[in-house]
mmCIF file of C-alpha atoms in Angstrom:
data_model
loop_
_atom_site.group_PDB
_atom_site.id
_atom_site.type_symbol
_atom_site.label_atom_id
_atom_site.label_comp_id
_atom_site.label_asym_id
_atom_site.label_seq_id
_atom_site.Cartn_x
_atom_site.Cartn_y
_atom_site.Cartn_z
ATOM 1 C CA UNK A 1 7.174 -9.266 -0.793
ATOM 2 C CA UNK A 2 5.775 -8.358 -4.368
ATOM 3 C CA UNK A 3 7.352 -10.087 -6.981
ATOM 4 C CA UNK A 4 9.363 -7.855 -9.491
ATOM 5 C CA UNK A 5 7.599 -7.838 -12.782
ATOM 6 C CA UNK A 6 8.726 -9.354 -15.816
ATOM 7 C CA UNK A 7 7.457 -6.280 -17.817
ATOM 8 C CA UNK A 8 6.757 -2.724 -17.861
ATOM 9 C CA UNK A 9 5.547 -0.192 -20.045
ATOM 10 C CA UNK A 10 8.295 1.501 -22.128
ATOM 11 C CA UNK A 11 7.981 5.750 -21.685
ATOM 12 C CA UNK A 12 9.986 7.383 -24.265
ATOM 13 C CA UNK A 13 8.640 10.442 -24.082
ATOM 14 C CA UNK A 14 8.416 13.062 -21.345
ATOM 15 C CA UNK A 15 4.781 12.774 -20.178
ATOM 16 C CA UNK A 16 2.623 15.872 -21.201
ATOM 17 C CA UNK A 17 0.256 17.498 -19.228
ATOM 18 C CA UNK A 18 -0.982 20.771 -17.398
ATOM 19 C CA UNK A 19 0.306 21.869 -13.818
ATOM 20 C CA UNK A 20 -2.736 22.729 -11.515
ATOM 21 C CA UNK A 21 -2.201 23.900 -7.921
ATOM 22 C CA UNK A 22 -4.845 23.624 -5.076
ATOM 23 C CA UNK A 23 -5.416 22.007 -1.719
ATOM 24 C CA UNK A 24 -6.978 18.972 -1.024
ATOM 25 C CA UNK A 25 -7.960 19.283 2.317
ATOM 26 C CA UNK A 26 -10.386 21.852 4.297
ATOM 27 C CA UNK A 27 -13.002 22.902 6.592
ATOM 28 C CA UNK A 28 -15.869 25.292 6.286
ATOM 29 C CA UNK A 29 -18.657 26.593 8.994
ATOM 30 C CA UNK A 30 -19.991 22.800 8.236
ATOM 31 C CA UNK A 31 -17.527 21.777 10.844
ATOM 32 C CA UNK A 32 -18.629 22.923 14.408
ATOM 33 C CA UNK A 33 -14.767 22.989 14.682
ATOM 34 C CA UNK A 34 -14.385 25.560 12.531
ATOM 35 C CA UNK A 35 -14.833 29.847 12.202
ATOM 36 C CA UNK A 36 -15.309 32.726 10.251
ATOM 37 C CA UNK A 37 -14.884 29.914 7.409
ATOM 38 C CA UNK A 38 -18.082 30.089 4.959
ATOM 39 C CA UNK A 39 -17.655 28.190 1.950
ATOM 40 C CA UNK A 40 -17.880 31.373 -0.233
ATOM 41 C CA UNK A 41 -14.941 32.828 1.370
ATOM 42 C CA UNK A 42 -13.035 29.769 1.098
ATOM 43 C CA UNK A 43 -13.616 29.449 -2.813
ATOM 44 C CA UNK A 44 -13.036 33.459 -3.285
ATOM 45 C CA UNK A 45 -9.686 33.263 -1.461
ATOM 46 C CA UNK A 46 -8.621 30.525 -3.419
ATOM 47 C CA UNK A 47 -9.715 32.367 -6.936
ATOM 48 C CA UNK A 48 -7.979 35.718 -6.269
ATOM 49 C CA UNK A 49 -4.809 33.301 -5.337
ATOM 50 C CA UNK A 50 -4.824 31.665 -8.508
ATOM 51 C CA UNK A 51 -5.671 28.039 -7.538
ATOM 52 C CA UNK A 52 -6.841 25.432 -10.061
ATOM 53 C CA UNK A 53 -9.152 23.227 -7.961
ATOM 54 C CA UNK A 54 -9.862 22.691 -4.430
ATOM 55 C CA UNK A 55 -11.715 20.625 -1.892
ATOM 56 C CA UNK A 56 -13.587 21.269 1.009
ATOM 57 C CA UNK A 57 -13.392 18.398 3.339
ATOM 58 C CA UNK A 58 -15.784 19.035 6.234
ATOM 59 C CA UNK A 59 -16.314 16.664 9.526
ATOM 60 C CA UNK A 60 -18.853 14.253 8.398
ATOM 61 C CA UNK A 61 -19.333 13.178 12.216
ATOM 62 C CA UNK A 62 -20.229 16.712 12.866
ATOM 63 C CA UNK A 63 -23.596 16.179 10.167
ATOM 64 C CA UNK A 64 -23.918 12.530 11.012
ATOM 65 C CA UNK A 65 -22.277 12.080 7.626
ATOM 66 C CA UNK A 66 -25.182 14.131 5.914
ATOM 67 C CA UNK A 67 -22.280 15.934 4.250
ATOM 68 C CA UNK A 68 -24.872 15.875 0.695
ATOM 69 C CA UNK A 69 -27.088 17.705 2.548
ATOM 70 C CA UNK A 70 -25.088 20.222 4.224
ATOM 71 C CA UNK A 71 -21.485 21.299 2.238
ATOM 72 C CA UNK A 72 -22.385 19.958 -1.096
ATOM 73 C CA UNK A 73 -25.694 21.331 -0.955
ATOM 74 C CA UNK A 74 -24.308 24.883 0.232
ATOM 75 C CA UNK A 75 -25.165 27.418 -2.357
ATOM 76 C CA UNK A 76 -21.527 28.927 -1.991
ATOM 77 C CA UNK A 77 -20.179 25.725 -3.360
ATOM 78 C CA UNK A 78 -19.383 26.638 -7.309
ATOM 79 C CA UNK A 79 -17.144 28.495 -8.941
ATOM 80 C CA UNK A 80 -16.253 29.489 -13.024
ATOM 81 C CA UNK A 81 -12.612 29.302 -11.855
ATOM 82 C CA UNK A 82 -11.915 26.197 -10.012
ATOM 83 C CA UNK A 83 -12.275 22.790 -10.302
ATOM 84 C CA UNK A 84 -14.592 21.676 -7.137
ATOM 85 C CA UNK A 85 -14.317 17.739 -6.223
ATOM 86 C CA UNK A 86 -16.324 16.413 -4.072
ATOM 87 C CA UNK A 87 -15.826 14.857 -0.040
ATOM 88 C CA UNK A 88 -15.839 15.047 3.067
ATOM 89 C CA UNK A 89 -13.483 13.572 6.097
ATOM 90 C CA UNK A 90 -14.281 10.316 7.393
ATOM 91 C CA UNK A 91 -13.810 10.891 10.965
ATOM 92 C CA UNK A 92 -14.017 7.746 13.103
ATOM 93 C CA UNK A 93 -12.686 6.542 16.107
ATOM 94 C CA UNK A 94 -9.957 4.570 13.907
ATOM 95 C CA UNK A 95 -8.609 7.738 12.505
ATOM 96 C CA UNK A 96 -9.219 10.118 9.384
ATOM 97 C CA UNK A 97 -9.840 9.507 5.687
ATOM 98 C CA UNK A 98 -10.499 11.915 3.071
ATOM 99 C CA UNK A 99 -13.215 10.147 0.822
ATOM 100 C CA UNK A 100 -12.641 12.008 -2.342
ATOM 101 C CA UNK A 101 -14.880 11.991 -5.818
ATOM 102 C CA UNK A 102 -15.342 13.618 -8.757
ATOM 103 C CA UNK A 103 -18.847 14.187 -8.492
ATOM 104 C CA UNK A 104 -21.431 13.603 -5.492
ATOM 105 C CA UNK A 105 -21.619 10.184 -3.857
ATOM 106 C CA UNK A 106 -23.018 8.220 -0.979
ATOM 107 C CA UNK A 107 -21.414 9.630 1.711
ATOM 108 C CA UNK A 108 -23.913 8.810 4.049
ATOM 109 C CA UNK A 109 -23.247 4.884 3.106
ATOM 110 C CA UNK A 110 -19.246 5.070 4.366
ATOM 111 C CA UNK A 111 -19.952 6.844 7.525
ATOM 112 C CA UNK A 112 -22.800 4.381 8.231
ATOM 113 C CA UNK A 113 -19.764 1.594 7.579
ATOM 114 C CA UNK A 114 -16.643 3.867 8.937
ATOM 115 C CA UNK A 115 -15.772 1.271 12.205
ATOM 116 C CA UNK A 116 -16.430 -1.914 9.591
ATOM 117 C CA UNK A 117 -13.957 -4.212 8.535
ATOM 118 C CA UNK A 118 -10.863 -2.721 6.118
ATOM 119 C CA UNK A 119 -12.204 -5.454 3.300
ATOM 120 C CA UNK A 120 -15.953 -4.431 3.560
ATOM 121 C CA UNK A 121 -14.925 -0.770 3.707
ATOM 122 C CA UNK A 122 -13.162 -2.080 0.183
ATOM 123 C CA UNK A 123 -15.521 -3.517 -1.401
ATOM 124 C CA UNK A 124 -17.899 -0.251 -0.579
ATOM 125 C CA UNK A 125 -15.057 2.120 -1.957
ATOM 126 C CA UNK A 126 -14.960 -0.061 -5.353
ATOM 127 C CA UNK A 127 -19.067 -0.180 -5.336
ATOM 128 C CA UNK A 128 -19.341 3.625 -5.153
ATOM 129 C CA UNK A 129 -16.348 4.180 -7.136
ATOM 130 C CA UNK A 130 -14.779 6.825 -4.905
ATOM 131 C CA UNK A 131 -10.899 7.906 -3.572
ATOM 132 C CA UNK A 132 -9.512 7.041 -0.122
ATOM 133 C CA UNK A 133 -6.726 9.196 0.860
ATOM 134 C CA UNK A 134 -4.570 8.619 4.316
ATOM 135 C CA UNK A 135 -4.622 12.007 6.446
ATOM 136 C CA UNK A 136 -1.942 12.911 8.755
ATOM 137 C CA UNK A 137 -1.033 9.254 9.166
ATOM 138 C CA UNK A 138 1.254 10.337 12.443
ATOM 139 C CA UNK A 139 -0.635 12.462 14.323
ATOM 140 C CA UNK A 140 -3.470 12.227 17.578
ATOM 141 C CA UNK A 141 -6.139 11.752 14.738
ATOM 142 C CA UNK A 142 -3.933 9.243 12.544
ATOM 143 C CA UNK A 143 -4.641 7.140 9.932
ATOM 144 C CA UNK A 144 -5.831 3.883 11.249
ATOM 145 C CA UNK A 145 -6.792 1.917 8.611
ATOM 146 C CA UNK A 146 -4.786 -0.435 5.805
ATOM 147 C CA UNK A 147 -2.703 1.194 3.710
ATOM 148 C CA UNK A 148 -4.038 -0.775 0.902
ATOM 149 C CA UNK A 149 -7.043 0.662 1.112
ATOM 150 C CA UNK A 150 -5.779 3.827 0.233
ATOM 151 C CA UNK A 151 -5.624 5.662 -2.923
ATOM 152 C CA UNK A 152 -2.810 8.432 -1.376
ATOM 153 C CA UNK A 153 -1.652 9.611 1.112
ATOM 154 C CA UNK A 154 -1.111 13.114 3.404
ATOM 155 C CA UNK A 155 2.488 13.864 3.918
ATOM 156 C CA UNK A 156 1.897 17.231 4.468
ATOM 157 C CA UNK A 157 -0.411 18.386 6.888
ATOM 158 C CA UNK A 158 -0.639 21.901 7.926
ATOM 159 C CA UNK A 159 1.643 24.860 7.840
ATOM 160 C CA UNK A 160 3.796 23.122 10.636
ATOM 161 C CA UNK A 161 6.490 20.786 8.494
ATOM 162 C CA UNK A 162 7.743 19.536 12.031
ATOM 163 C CA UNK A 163 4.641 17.695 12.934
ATOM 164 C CA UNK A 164 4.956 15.867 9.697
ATOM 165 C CA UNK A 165 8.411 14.338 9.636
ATOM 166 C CA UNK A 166 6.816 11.248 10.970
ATOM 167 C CA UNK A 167 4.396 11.055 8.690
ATOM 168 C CA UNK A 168 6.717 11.218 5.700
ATOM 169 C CA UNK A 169 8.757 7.940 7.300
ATOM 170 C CA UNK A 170 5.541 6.311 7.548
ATOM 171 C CA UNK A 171 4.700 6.675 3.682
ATOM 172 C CA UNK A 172 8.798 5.554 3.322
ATOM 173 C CA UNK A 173 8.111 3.032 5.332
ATOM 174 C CA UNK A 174 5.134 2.018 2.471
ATOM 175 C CA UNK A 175 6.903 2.623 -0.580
ATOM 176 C CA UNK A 176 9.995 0.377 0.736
ATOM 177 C CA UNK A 177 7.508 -2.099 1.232
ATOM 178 C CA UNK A 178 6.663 -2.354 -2.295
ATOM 179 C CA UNK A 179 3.879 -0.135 -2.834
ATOM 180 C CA UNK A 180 3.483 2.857 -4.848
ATOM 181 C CA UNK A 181 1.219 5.696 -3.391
ATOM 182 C CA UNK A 182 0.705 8.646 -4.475
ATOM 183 C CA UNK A 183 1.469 11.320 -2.043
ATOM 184 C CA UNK A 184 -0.390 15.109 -1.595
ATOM 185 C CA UNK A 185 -0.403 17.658 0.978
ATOM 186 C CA UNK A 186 -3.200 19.457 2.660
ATOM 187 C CA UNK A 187 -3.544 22.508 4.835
ATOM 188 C CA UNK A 188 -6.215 20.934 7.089
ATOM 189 C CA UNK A 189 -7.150 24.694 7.346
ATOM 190 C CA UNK A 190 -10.268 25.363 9.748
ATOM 191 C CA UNK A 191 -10.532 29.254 10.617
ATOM 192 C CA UNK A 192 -11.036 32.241 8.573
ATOM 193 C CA UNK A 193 -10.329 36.002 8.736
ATOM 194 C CA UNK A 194 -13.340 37.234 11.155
ATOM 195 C CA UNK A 195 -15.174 39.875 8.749
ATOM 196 C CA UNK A 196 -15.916 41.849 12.072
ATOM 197 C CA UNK A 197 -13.940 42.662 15.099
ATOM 198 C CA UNK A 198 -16.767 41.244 17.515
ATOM 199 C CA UNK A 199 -16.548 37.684 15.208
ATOM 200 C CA UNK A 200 -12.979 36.939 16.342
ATOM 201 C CA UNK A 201 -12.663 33.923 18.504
ATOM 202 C CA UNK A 202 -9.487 32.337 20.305
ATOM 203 C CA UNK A 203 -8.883 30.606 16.867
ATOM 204 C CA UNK A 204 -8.965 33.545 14.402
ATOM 205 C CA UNK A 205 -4.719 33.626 14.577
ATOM 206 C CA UNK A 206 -4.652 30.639 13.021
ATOM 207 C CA UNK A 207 -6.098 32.047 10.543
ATOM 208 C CA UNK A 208 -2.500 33.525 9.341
ATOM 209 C CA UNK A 209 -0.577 31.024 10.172
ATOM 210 C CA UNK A 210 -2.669 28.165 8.230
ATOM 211 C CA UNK A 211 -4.830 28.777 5.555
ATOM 212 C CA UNK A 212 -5.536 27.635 1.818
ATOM 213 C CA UNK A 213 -2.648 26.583 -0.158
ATOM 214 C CA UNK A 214 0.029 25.975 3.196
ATOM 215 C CA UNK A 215 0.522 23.808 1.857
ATOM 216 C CA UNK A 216 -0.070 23.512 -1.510
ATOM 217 C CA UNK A 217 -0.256 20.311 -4.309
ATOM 218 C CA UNK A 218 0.811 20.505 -7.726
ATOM 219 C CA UNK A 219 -0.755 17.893 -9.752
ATOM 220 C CA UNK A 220 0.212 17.355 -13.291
ATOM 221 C CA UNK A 221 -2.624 16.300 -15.249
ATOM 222 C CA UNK A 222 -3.269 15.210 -18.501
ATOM 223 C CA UNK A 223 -6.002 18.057 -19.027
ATOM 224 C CA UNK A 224 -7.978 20.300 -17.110
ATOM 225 C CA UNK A 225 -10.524 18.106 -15.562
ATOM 226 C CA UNK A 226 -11.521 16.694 -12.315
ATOM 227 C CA UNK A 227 -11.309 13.186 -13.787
ATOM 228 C CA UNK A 228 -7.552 13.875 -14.712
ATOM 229 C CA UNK A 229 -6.635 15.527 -11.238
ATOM 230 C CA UNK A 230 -7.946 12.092 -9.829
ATOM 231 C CA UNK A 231 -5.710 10.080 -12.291
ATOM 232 C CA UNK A 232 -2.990 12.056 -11.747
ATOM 233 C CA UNK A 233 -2.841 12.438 -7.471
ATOM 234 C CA UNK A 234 -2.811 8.401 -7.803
ATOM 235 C CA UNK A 235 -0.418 7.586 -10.537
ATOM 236 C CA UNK A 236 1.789 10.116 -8.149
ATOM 237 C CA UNK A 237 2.614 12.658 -10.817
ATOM 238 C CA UNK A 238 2.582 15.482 -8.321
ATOM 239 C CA UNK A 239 4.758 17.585 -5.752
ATOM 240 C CA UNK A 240 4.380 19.775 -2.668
ATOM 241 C CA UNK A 241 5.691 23.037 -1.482
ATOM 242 C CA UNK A 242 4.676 24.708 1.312
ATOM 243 C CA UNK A 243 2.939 27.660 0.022
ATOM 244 C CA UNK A 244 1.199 28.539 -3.839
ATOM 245 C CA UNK A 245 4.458 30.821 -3.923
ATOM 246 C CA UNK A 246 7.453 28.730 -3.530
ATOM 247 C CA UNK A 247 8.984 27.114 -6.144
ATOM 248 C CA UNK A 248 7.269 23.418 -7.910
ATOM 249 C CA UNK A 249 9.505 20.670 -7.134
ATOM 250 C CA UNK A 250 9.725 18.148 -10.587
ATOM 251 C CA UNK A 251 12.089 15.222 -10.139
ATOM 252 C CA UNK A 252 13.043 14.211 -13.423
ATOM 253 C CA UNK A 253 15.088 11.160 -14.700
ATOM 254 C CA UNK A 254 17.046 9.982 -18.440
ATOM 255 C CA UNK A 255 17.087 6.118 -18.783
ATOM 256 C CA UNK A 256 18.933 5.092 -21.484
ATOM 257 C CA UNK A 257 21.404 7.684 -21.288
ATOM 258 C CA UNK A 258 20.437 9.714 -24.798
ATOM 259 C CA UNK A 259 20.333 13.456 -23.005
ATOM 260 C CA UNK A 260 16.245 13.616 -22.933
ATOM 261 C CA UNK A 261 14.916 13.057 -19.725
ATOM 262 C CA UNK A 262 11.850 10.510 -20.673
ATOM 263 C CA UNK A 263 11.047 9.773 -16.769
ATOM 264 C CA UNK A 264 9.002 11.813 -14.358
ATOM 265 C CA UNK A 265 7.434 11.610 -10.847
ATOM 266 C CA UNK A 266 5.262 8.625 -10.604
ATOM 267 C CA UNK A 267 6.549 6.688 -13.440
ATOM 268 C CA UNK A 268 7.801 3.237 -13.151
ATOM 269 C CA UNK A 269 10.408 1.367 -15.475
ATOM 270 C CA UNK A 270 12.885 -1.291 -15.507
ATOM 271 C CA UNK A 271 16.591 -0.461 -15.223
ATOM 272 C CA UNK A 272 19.216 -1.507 -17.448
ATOM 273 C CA UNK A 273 21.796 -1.557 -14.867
ATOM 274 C CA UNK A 274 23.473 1.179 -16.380
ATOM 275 C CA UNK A 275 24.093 4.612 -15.144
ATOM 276 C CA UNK A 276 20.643 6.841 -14.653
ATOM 277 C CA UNK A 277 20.583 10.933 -14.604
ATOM 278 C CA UNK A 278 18.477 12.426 -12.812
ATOM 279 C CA UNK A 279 17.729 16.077 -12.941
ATOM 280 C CA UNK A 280 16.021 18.429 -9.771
ATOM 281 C CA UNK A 281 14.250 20.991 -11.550
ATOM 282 C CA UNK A 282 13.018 24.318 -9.627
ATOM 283 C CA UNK A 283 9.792 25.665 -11.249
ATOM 284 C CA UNK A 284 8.706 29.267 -10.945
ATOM 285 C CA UNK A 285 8.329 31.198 -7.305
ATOM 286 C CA UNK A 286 10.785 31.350 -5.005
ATOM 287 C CA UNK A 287 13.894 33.626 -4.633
ATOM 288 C CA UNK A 288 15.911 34.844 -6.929
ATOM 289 C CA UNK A 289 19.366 33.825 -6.510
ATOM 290 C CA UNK A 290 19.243 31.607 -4.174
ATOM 291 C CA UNK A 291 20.835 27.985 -3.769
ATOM 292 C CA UNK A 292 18.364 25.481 -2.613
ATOM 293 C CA UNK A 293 19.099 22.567 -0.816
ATOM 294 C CA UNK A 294 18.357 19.034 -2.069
ATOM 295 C CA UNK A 295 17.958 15.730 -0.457
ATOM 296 C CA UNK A 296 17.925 12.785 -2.153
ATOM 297 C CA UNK A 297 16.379 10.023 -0.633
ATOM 298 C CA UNK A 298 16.598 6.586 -2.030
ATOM 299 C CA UNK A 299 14.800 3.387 -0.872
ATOM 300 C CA UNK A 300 14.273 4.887 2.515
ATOM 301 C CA UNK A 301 18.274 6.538 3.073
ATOM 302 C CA UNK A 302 19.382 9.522 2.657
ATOM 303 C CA UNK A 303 21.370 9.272 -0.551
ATOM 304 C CA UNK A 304 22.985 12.489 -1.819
ATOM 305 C CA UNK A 305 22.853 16.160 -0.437
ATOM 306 C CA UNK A 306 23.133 19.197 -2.961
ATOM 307 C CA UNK A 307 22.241 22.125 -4.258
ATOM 308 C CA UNK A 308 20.828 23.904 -6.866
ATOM 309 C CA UNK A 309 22.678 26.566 -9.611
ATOM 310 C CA UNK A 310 21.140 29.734 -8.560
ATOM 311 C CA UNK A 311 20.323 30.487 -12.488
ATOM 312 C CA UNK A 312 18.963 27.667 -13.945
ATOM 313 C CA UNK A 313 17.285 26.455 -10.286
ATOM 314 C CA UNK A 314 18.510 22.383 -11.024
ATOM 315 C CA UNK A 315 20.617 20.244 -10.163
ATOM 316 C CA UNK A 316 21.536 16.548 -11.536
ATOM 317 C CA UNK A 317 23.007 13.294 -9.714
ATOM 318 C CA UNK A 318 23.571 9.415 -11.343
ATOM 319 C CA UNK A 319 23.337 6.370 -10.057
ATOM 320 C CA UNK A 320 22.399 2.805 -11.073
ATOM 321 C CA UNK A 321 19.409 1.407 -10.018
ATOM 322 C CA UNK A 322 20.125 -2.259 -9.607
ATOM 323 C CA UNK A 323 18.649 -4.971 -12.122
ATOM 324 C CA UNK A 324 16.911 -7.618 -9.987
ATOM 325 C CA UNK A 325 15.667 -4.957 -6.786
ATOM 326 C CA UNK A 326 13.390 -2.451 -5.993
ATOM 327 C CA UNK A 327 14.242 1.207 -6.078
ATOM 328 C CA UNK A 328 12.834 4.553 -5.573
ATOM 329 C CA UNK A 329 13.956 8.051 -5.301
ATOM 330 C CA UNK A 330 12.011 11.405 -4.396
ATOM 331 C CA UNK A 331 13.602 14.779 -3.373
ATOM 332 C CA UNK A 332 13.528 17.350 -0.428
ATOM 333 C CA UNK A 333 13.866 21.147 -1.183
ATOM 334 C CA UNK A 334 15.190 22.792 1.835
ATOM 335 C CA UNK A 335 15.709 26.764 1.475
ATOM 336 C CA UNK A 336 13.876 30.351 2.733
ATOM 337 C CA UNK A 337 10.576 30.331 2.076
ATOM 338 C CA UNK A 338 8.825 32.720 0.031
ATOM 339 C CA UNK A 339 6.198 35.425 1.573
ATOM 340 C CA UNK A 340 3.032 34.577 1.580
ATOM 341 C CA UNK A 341 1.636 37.732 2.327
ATOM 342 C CA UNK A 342 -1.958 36.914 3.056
ATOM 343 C CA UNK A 343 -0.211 34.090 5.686
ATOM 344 C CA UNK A 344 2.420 35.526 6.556
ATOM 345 C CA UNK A 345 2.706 33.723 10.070
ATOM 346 C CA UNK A 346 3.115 30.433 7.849
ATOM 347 C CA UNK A 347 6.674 30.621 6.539
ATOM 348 C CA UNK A 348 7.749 30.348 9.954
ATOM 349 C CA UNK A 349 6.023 27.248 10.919
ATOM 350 C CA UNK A 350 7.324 25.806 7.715
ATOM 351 C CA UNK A 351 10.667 26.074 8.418
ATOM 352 C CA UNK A 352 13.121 25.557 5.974
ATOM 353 C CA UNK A 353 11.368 22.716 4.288
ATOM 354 C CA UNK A 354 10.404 24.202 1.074
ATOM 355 C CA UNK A 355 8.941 21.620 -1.080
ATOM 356 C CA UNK A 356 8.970 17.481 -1.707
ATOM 357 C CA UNK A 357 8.445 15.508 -4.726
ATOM 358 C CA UNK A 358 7.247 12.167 -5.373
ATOM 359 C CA UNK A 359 9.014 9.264 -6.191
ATOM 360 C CA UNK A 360 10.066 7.729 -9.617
ATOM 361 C CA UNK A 361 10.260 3.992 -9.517
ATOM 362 C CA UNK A 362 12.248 1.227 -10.761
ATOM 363 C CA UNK A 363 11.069 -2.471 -11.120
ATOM 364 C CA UNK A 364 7.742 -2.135 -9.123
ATOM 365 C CA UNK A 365 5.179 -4.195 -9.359
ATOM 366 C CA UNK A 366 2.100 -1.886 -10.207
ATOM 367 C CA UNK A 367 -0.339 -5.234 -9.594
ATOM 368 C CA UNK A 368 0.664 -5.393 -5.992
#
C-alpha cells in the first residue's frame, strides 16, 4: 500500500482556470469501421456546437499504425475554433489505449511495440513524451494493460451509461487502491449523418443516438491551450455529463472551516480531522426547476444520497476525513436529461445518469 505522505501542498485559494468542453475520443473515414464520418464534418459539427477542443482517435491497426500519414495528414484536420490534439487508438489484441499528444508523435513506434512488455511500453511513453489513457476498461475491447501505465482513464464510453457501470467500479477499484487518475469520458462515436440518401448504411442510426459530445468532458484548465488541457485531464480537474447540454458537475470542498471553499476536483490535502463541507455545484444547462439527484460516493461506498435546491442547483454535505487514512469523494448527478436535438436518440440511452465528477483527495500519496 502507498505510504501516506508526511506533506502536501497547502491550496488556499480556489484554483483558477477556464472551463473547455470537447470529446476525447473518435473515429473518422480513417477507420474502415467507420461512415459518412470525414474529418471535416467531424470538426464542423463540433464548431457550430460550441466545443473547445477535440480529438479524433482513429484505428491505428486499420493504417498499420501509419496514423501520421493518414488522419493527421488529412487536410480537414484544422480548425480557428478548436483546440486539435493529436492520437490515435492503440488497438491490440490486449485491449485499447488512446495515445494522446499535444502535437504529432511517433505513432508508428507504439504500434510497432503495442503486444511488448507494460515496462518497455513505459519507458517508450516517457521517451516520446506522450499520454496513455485507459478506454472502456470493462467492455469486449477492454483495457488490458497496467493501470500504472496510464495517464487517465474512460469512465464514460458512449451514449449508453449502462454499459459503463462496470467500468466506473473498475477506476473505484484504482483510486481505493491508492492511486489518483484522472478520469474523462468519450463518445467512441464512429458514424455520421449520410449527406445522401443512397450513402446510408446499416450504421447511419447510430448516428443519432451517439455522436460528438455524448458524452462530453469538461476540463478546467489553467488557460486555453493544448498543453493546459493535458495538465489538467491528469491532475483530474474535470467532470462529465452526458451531453454538451446538461449541466457541469464541480465538486467543491472548504477545509478549514472559514466559509470559502479552497478545494476542487483533483486536489489533494491533508485533513485536520475536523469537520469538511463540501458543496455540489450545478453549472449552466439543464432544466430549469428541477431537483437533481446526488450520490456521494466515498472510498468506494455509497455515502450520502441528496438533492439539489432547484434555484441555486447545489447542494452541501460534511464529514471528517480521518487523520492517518486515505479518502476520496466524487459525485453522481442523476436527473432528466436535457435535449440534444441534433442526438436526440441519446438521452435515452443515457438514462438518468446525468453527469459525474472527479474525486477530491485526502492524504494521497501523489509519488505513488
Amino acid at each position: 500500500m502507498p505510504a501516506i505522505p508526511d506533506q502536501l501542498p497547502t491550496i488556499s485559494a480556489p484554483r483558477e482556470g477556464i472551463w473547455l468542453k470537447g470529446d476525447w475520443h473518435l473515429h473518422s473515414r480513417h477507420s474502415t469501421d467507420s461512415t459518412n464520418n470525414p474529418i471535416g464534418k467531424i470538426i464542423a459539427f463540433a464548431e457550430r456546437i460550441g466545443f473547445d477542443y477535440l480529438v479524433v482517435t482513429d484505428h491505428d491497426v486499420h493504417v498499420d499504425g501509419a496514423v501520421a500519414q493518414h488522419t493527421w495528414a488529412d487536410p480537414e484536420y484544422r480548425s480557428d475554433r478548436l483546440l486539435l490534439p493529436y492520437g490515435a487508438e492503440l488497438t491490440a489484441p490486449r485491449g485499447h489505449i488512446n495515445i494522446l499528444a499535444t502535437e504529432p508523435y511517433d505513432h508508428q513506434a507504439v504500434f510497432d511495440a503495442r503486444n511488448a512488455r507494460d515496462w518497455d511500453l513505459l519507458a517508450l511513453k516517457k521517451k516520446l513524451g506522450i499520454h496513455f489513457s485507459a478506454n472502456h476498461p470493462s467492455t469486449k475491447n477492454h483495457y488490458g494493460y497496467s493501470f500504472d501505465i496510464a495517464d487517465s482513464v474512460e469512465i464514460w464510453n458512449g451514449s449508453t451509461w449502462a454499459k459503463n457501470i462496470p467500468g466506473v467500479r473498475i477506476w473505484d477499484d484504482m483510486l481505493l487502491s491508492g492511486r489518483m487518475l484522472g478520469a474523462r469520458g468519450g463518445s467512441d462515436a464512429h458514424h455520421g449523418i449520410p449527406d445522401r440518401p443512397e450513402l446510408t448504411t446499416a450504421w447511419s442510426a447510430e448516428a443519432t443516438a451517439n455522436y460528438v459530445g455524448t458524452p462530453t468532458t469538461w476540463i478546467l484548465a489553467r488557460e486555453r491551450t493544448k498543453e493546459a488541457l493535458f495538465e489538467a485531464l491528469v491532475a483530474g480537474h474535470a467532470s462529465v455529463s452526458a451531453n454538451p447540454f446538461n449541466p457541469r458537475v464541480e465538486l467543491h470542498a472548504d477545509l478549514d472551516g472559514d466559509g470559502h471553499m479552497e478545494l476542487g476536483m483533483g486536489d489533494n490535502v491533508k485533513p485536520s480531522g475536523g469537520p469538511v463541507t463540501f458543496e455540489v455545484r450545478l453549472i449552466g444547462g439543464g432544466i430549469e426547476g428541477v431537483r437533481y439527484g446526488v450520490k456521494v460516493v466515498k472510498n468506494r461506498q455509497d455515502f450520502a444520497v441528496l438533492t439539489t435546491d432547484p434555484q441555486t442547483q447545489t447542494v452541501r454535505f460534511t464529514d471528517s476525513p480521518a487523520i492517518g487514512e486515505r479518502s476520496y469523494y466524487r459525485v453522481e448527478i442523476e436527473g432528466p436529461q436535457t435535449p440534444y436535438p441534433d442526438v436526440p436518440y441519446s438521452m435515452a440511452l443515457s438514462g438518468s445518469m446525468v453527469a459525474l465528477s472527479n474525486p477530491i483527495y485526502f492524504n494521497y500519496n501523489p509519488a505513488f
